[in-house]
Amino acid sequence: MRGSDIREVLTRLRGDDAISFAGGMPDPALLPVEAMREAHAAILGDPRLAATALQYSATAGHEPLRHWIAGHMARLGVPCDLDNVVITAGAQQALDLLARLFIAPGRRVLVQVPTYLGAVQAFDAHEPVYEGPGQMALAYAVPDFANPTGETMPEAARGKLLDAARAADAPLIEDAAYQGLRFEGQPEPSCLSLDIRREGSIDHSRVIYCGSFSKVLAPGLRLGWICAARELVRKVVLAKQAADLHVPTLSQMVMHRVAERHHATQIARSVATYVRRRDAMLRALARHMPEGVVWTRPQGGMFVWVTLPSGMDVTELLAQALEAGVAFVPGRGFFTDGSGGNTLRLSYALPSESRIETGIARLGALVSRLATPRAALSAG
Amino acid sequence: MRGSDIREVLTRLRGDDAISFAGGMPDPALLPVEAMREAHAAILGDPRLAATALQYSATAGHEPLRHWIAGHMARLGVPCDLDNVVITAGAQQALDLLARLFIAPGRRVLVQVPTYLGAVQAFDAHEPVYEGPGQMALAYAVPDFANPTGETMPEAARGKLLDAARAADAPLIEDAAYQGLRFEGQPEPSCLSLDIRREGSIDHSRVIYCGSFSKVLAPGLRLGWICAARELVRKVVLAKQAADLHVPTLSQMVMHRVAERHHATQIARSVATYVRRRDAMLRALARHMPEGVVWTRPQGGMFVWVTLPSGMDVTELLAQALEAGVAFVPGRGFFTDGSGGNTLRLSYALPSESRIETGIARLGALVSRLATPRAALSAG
């Protein structure tokens, strides 16, 4: 489902105490407003820094921010340097630039099913196919706390995905937008770090890691990055120059200052809040959903993925839910094959724990009502 | 010449008192630093505004900024409303998104010769041709104070360009990046306003107006806009959603506040400075260039275009100029047909009047030395 479709859903949301599980955005109350205010004031209050911040700058990105990212990647088990990093306008632009470089009409793109629809939108501009024997243009995965399912690929599955990409001699795009938001358990190694172990260095890796500042620091600044082999990074920089010259200079300088001082604490703060909301949602689902409904148990990120009994379709449920003051995203939009009519994506990132309980109770009652006649029918 | 090539030129610039006529960027001393600081502080200092500023937002852009732009366009003789405006990451992204919508391999793109190379870069990703009888995908022009020539198209030429676009049933992209920077003379009507007179309304016009905040308010914020028929704007919004979701929310809120308060004074301030620098450059060229060298006399913008006697090539001149501490951009890069070897682009936007005199004196001496043997030879 496109962002514009989500907004359209939300305009149909009724009631003074409406509860949205629809958007995949961070809780604005968690964003580091004071740190952002301080960073903008410090940069714009210094005439020399201000002149740089408001001027054109290099396409690859603000060097101190690229340095910080290289250090961040090293802490994630990815030894790399400045030339392996390019700043993008969020992870979405990374996907768009990579689609331009790799996809030609009719070439095959390997994705998880269901998968992140923003990626499919970026890919579709170049008319790939998602099924069949065609030559593979690229593989794409969200290995950690995926949008929409919330699920995480175990290391063995990451290895198999790498094998498939290698067999097809195709790049593997690792969308790591949610990676930092782990609530519990051991982090899995990134596909990029696994491939570096295999290939010896990032410059020999086929994995293109797409990172984002949107989920813990500020979606509204539209800042993400690609970390990959320097030869690939060079190509991305050329494509980006034609696309929009560079990401805003001021935003990059601000993000460098904020990330350096607050990234770790922001991660901790977000995780502490979201884990409680996830728990509230899992408890509420267990309490209010009728038998036959199943859902994922994410170890991080923002989403729980709910599957209703097969044969049910969430279209009617959505209409009733919006009337009852609850919004969610129908799952079908995340499938490249048109299936998934009995699935829905719930985000626990925005509502409080008590609102989550209230919203899931409403939704559970509706699902029960819709499920019962069919169950009775099939039993009868 | 690409931005990266200009930077490469500048790394070869020698001397403690080096003078650059190369970059096409505004003088940072003219940028409204204090207004930007105030706007950021006001928005990030208000918890409600800050939460909006740091969050995801609509792809078409921040509504108050789109309203301001619609009013600005109306003052330029273009009656339009919110649905005719989409915010882009500078005019460069506008060109990139339009190239995606209109250009297919082998289709013809009509441009001025020479033309803005950033446009050619955006177009080239889709493999158009610039010559020959092929079906026209689009026409592109910088009618006011063009990059690189500084020249302005008279109304009659604009009409003919519109005729050509209409005959080919192709859109006409009007790149208005420098339009506000008029030093003298009557403003020419924009191609968009001319076409609205013909067609009755913006929604029936084939002209796609690309505006920019980069030349008078802040290039580093990367903010521009498209103003066009609402049906076209809708298509651009869809393409932009797949490209990068939206322009940074905070930048748009800041630009709205700054444009509302300071756009007119910033225009006046920039014009007052640049006109003096243009005059200094024209005086210096007249004083220091040998016979046979000609140049444009721009009524606005940032560029003077110099043509050396035919047969001369600026490659050697550039090497000597950089050694002598003067940088310019060779003109050949702005030609889609490989010609223009005897041309160069000079920007007067950055150096002071006295530095302009010094730099042109150095350049004039080098041109005289390079021109003389050839002249002697052809005379002999």
PDB file of C-alpha atoms in Angstrom, chain B residues 159-293:
ATOM      1  CA  GLY B 159       6.273  31.966 -29.036  1.00  0.00           C
ATOM      2  CA  LYS B 160       8.168  30.037 -31.716  1.00  0.00           C
ATOM      3  CA  LEU B 161       9.387  27.537 -29.146  1.00  0.00           C
ATOM      4  CA  LEU B 162       5.800  27.027 -28.012  1.00  0.00           C
ATOM      5  CA  ASP B 163       4.774  26.556 -31.656  1.00  0.00           C
ATOM      6  CA  ALA B 164       7.432  23.869 -32.092  1.00  0.00           C
ATOM      7  CA  ALA B 165       6.342  22.048 -28.935  1.00  0.00           C
ATOM      8  CA  ARG B 166       2.714  22.247 -29.999  1.00  0.00           C
ATOM      9  CA  ALA B 167       3.478  21.002 -33.516  1.00  0.00           C
ATOM     10  CA  ALA B 168       5.238  17.992 -32.005  1.00  0.00           C
ATOM     11  CA  ASP B 169       2.546  17.584 -29.318  1.00  0.00           C
ATOM     12  CA  ALA B 170       5.375  17.589 -26.774  1.00  0.00           C
ATOM     13  CA  PRO B 171       5.693  19.252 -23.379  1.00  0.00           C
ATOM     14  CA  LEU B 172       7.936  22.297 -23.008  1.00  0.00           C
ATOM     15  CA  ILE B 173      10.031  22.388 -19.847  1.00  0.00           C
ATOM     16  CA  GLU B 174      10.698  25.979 -18.813  1.00  0.00           C
ATOM     17  CA  ASP B 175      13.686  26.050 -16.443  1.00  0.00           C
ATOM     18  CA  ALA B 176      13.257  29.318 -14.568  1.00  0.00           C
ATOM     19  CA  ALA B 177      16.115  28.920 -12.091  1.00  0.00           C
ATOM     20  CA  TYR B 178      17.480  32.445 -12.688  1.00  0.00           C
ATOM     21  CA  GLN B 179      14.246  34.250 -13.587  1.00  0.00           C
ATOM     22  CA  GLY B 180      14.051  36.365 -10.442  1.00  0.00           C
ATOM     23  CA  LEU B 181      17.562  37.764 -10.896  1.00  0.00           C
ATOM     24  CA  ARG B 182      16.741  40.475 -13.456  1.00  0.00           C
ATOM     25  CA  PHE B 183      18.994  43.553 -13.241  1.00  0.00           C
ATOM     26  CA  GLU B 184      17.301  45.816 -15.771  1.00  0.00           C
ATOM     27  CA  GLY B 185      14.791  45.973 -18.598  1.00  0.00           C
ATOM     28  CA  GLN B 186      11.235  44.680 -18.713  1.00  0.00           C
ATOM     29  CA  PRO B 187      10.666  41.051 -17.648  1.00  0.00           C
ATOM     30  CA  GLU B 188       9.708  38.805 -20.537  1.00  0.00           C
ATOM     31  CA  PRO B 189       6.491  36.825 -20.001  1.00  0.00           C
ATOM     32  CA  SER B 190       7.207  33.248 -18.972  1.00  0.00           C
ATOM     33  CA  CYS B 191       6.508  30.562 -21.569  1.00  0.00           C
ATOM     34  CA  LEU B 192       3.910  29.229 -19.148  1.00  0.00           C
ATOM     35  CA  SER B 193       2.060  32.551 -18.989  1.00  0.00           C
ATOM     36  CA  LEU B 194       2.202  32.836 -22.805  1.00  0.00           C
ATOM     37  CA  ASP B 195       0.765  29.362 -23.191  1.00  0.00           C
ATOM     38  CA  ILE B 196      -1.978  30.074 -20.641  1.00  0.00           C
ATOM     39  CA  ARG B 197      -2.968  33.086 -22.764  1.00  0.00           C
ATOM     40  CA  ARG B 198      -3.217  30.743 -25.765  1.00  0.00           C
ATOM     41  CA  GLU B 199      -4.858  27.767 -24.078  1.00  0.00           C
ATOM     42  CA  GLY B 200      -7.091  29.515 -21.567  1.00  0.00           C
ATOM     43  CA  SER B 201      -5.835  27.876 -18.363  1.00  0.00           C
ATOM     44  CA  ILE B 202      -2.797  26.251 -16.799  1.00  0.00           C
ATOM     45  CA  ASP B 203      -4.587  22.913 -16.876  1.00  0.00           C
ATOM     46  CA  HIS B 204      -4.586  23.057 -20.673  1.00  0.00           C
ATOM     47  CA  SER B 205      -0.975  24.200 -20.968  1.00  0.00           C
ATOM     48  CA  ARG B 206       1.876  22.033 -22.204  1.00  0.00           C
ATOM     49  CA  VAL B 207       4.462  24.158 -20.386  1.00  0.00           C
ATOM     50  CA  ILE B 208       6.038  22.697 -17.257  1.00  0.00           C
ATOM     51  CA  TYR B 209       7.592  25.490 -15.217  1.00  0.00           C
ATOM     52  CA  CYS B 210      10.523  24.496 -12.972  1.00  0.00           C
ATOM     53  CA  GLY B 211      11.277  27.005 -10.230  1.00  0.00           C
ATOM     54  CA  SER B 212      14.057  27.054  -7.670  1.00  0.00           C
ATOM     55  CA  PHE B 213      14.876  28.564  -4.289  1.00  0.00           C
ATOM     56  CA  SER B 214      18.570  27.826  -4.869  1.00  0.00           C
ATOM     57  CA  LYS B 215      19.698  31.041  -6.475  1.00  0.00           C
ATOM     58  CA  VAL B 216      18.478  33.598  -3.915  1.00  0.00           C
ATOM     59  CA  LEU B 217      17.491  31.784  -0.710  1.00  0.00           C
ATOM     60  CA  ALA B 218      19.632  28.661  -0.247  1.00  0.00           C
ATOM     61  CA  PRO B 219      21.035  26.088  -2.669  1.00  0.00           C
ATOM     62  CA  GLY B 220      21.995  23.848   0.231  1.00  0.00           C
ATOM     63  CA  LEU B 221      18.354  23.226   1.199  1.00  0.00           C
ATOM     64  CA  ARG B 222      17.668  21.676  -2.234  1.00  0.00           C
ATOM     65  CA  LEU B 223      14.195  23.076  -2.788  1.00  0.00           C
ATOM     66  CA  GLY B 224      12.476  23.766  -6.058  1.00  0.00           C
ATOM     67  CA  TRP B 225       9.050  23.252  -7.566  1.00  0.00           C
ATOM     68  CA  ILE B 226       7.099  22.318 -10.641  1.00  0.00           C
ATOM     69  CA  CYS B 227       4.114  24.451 -11.623  1.00  0.00           C
ATOM     70  CA  ALA B 228       2.026  22.869 -14.398  1.00  0.00           C
ATOM     71  CA  ALA B 229      -1.309  21.336 -15.349  1.00  0.00           C
ATOM     72  CA  ARG B 230      -2.746  19.416 -12.392  1.00  0.00           C
ATOM     73  CA  GLU B 231      -2.853  16.161 -14.349  1.00  0.00           C
ATOM     74  CA  LEU B 232       0.892  16.397 -14.960  1.00  0.00           C
ATOM     75  CA  VAL B 233       1.520  17.366 -11.335  1.00  0.00           C
ATOM     76  CA  ARG B 234      -0.326  14.221 -10.231  1.00  0.00           C
ATOM     77  CA  LYS B 235       1.974  12.071 -12.366  1.00  0.00           C
ATOM     78  CA  VAL B 236       5.060  13.821 -10.999  1.00  0.00           C
ATOM     79  CA  VAL B 237       3.850  13.199  -7.431  1.00  0.00           C
ATOM     80  CA  LEU B 238       3.550   9.457  -8.119  1.00  0.00           C
ATOM     81  CA  ALA B 239       7.040   9.357  -9.647  1.00  0.00           C
ATOM     82  CA  LYS B 240       8.435  11.342  -6.746  1.00  0.00           C
ATOM     83  CA  GLN B 241       6.849   9.039  -4.180  1.00  0.00           C
ATOM     84  CA  ALA B 242       8.791   6.111  -5.641  1.00  0.00           C
ATOM     85  CA  ALA B 243      11.941   8.252  -5.910  1.00  0.00           C
ATOM     86  CA  ASP B 244      12.307   9.575  -2.343  1.00  0.00           C
ATOM     87  CA  LEU B 245       8.870   9.831  -0.651  1.00  0.00           C
ATOM     88  CA  HIS B 246       9.112  13.596  -0.095  1.00  0.00           C
ATOM     89  CA  VAL B 247      11.399  16.590   0.327  1.00  0.00           C
ATOM     90  CA  PRO B 248      12.523  17.087   3.963  1.00  0.00           C
ATOM     91  CA  THR B 249       9.574  18.412   5.970  1.00  0.00           C
ATOM     92  CA  LEU B 250      11.631  20.773   8.115  1.00  0.00           C
ATOM     93  CA  SER B 251      13.332  22.391   5.097  1.00  0.00           C
ATOM     94  CA  GLN B 252       9.944  23.073   3.534  1.00  0.00           C
ATOM     95  CA  MET B 253       8.489  24.604   6.698  1.00  0.00           C
ATOM     96  CA  VAL B 254      11.610  26.755   7.066  1.00  0.00           C
ATOM     97  CA  MET B 255      11.540  27.823   3.422  1.00  0.00           C
ATOM     98  CA  HIS B 256       7.893  28.801   3.706  1.00  0.00           C
ATOM     99  CA  ARG B 257       8.648  31.035   6.683  1.00  0.00           C
ATOM    100  CA  VAL B 258      11.746  32.555   5.042  1.00  0.00           C
ATOM    101  CA  ALA B 259      10.171  33.041   1.606  1.00  0.00           C
ATOM    102  CA  GLU B 260       7.105  34.721   3.091  1.00  0.00           C
ATOM    103  CA  ARG B 261       9.216  37.214   5.035  1.00  0.00           C
ATOM    104  CA  HIS B 262      12.356  37.621   2.953  1.00  0.00           C
ATOM    105  CA  HIS B 263      11.940  36.532  -0.675  1.00  0.00           C
ATOM    106  CA  ALA B 264      11.459  40.017  -2.091  1.00  0.00           C
ATOM    107  CA  THR B 265      14.283  41.588  -0.062  1.00  0.00           C
ATOM    108  CA  GLN B 266      16.598  38.701  -0.915  1.00  0.00           C
ATOM    109  CA  ILE B 267      15.921  39.179  -4.617  1.00  0.00           C
ATOM    110  CA  ALA B 268      16.654  42.906  -4.295  1.00  0.00           C
ATOM    111  CA  ARG B 269      19.810  42.270  -2.285  1.00  0.00           C
ATOM    112  CA  SER B 270      21.135  39.672  -4.734  1.00  0.00           C
ATOM    113  CA  VAL B 271      20.337  41.800  -7.777  1.00  0.00           C
ATOM    114  CA  ALA B 272      22.064  44.853  -6.268  1.00  0.00           C
ATOM    115  CA  THR B 273      25.266  42.873  -5.766  1.00  0.00           C
ATOM    116  CA  TYR B 274      25.276  40.826  -8.954  1.00  0.00           C
ATOM    117  CA  VAL B 275      24.577  43.775 -11.234  1.00  0.00           C
ATOM    118  CA  ARG B 276      27.704  45.530  -9.930  1.00  0.00           C
ATOM    119  CA  ARG B 277      29.734  42.373 -10.476  1.00  0.00           C
ATOM    120  CA  ARG B 278      28.345  41.916 -13.969  1.00  0.00           C
ATOM    121  CA  ASP B 279      29.283  45.507 -14.773  1.00  0.00           C
ATOM    122  CA  ALA B 280      32.753  44.926 -13.361  1.00  0.00           C
ATOM    123  CA  MET B 281      33.149  41.850 -15.525  1.00  0.00           C
ATOM    124  CA  LEU B 282      31.892  43.539 -18.702  1.00  0.00           C
ATOM    125  CA  ARG B 283      34.228  46.515 -18.091  1.00  0.00           C
ATOM    126  CA  ALA B 284      37.160  44.191 -17.442  1.00  0.00           C
ATOM    127  CA  LEU B 285      36.466  42.101 -20.531  1.00  0.00           C
ATOM    128  CA  ALA B 286      36.330  45.253 -22.683  1.00  0.00           C
ATOM    129  CA  ARG B 287      39.593  46.431 -21.150  1.00  0.00           C
ATOM    130  CA  HIS B 288      41.585  43.176 -21.227  1.00  0.00           C
ATOM    131  CA  MET B 289      40.366  40.928 -24.036  1.00  0.00           C
ATOM    132  CA  PRO B 290      42.079  41.160 -27.415  1.00  0.00           C
ATOM    133  CA  GLU B 291      40.194  41.853 -30.605  1.00  0.00           C
ATOM    134  CA  GLY B 292      38.195  38.960 -31.992  1.00  0.00           C
ATOM    135  CA  VAL B 293      36.926  37.853 -28.573  1.00  0.00           C
TER     136      VAL B 293
END
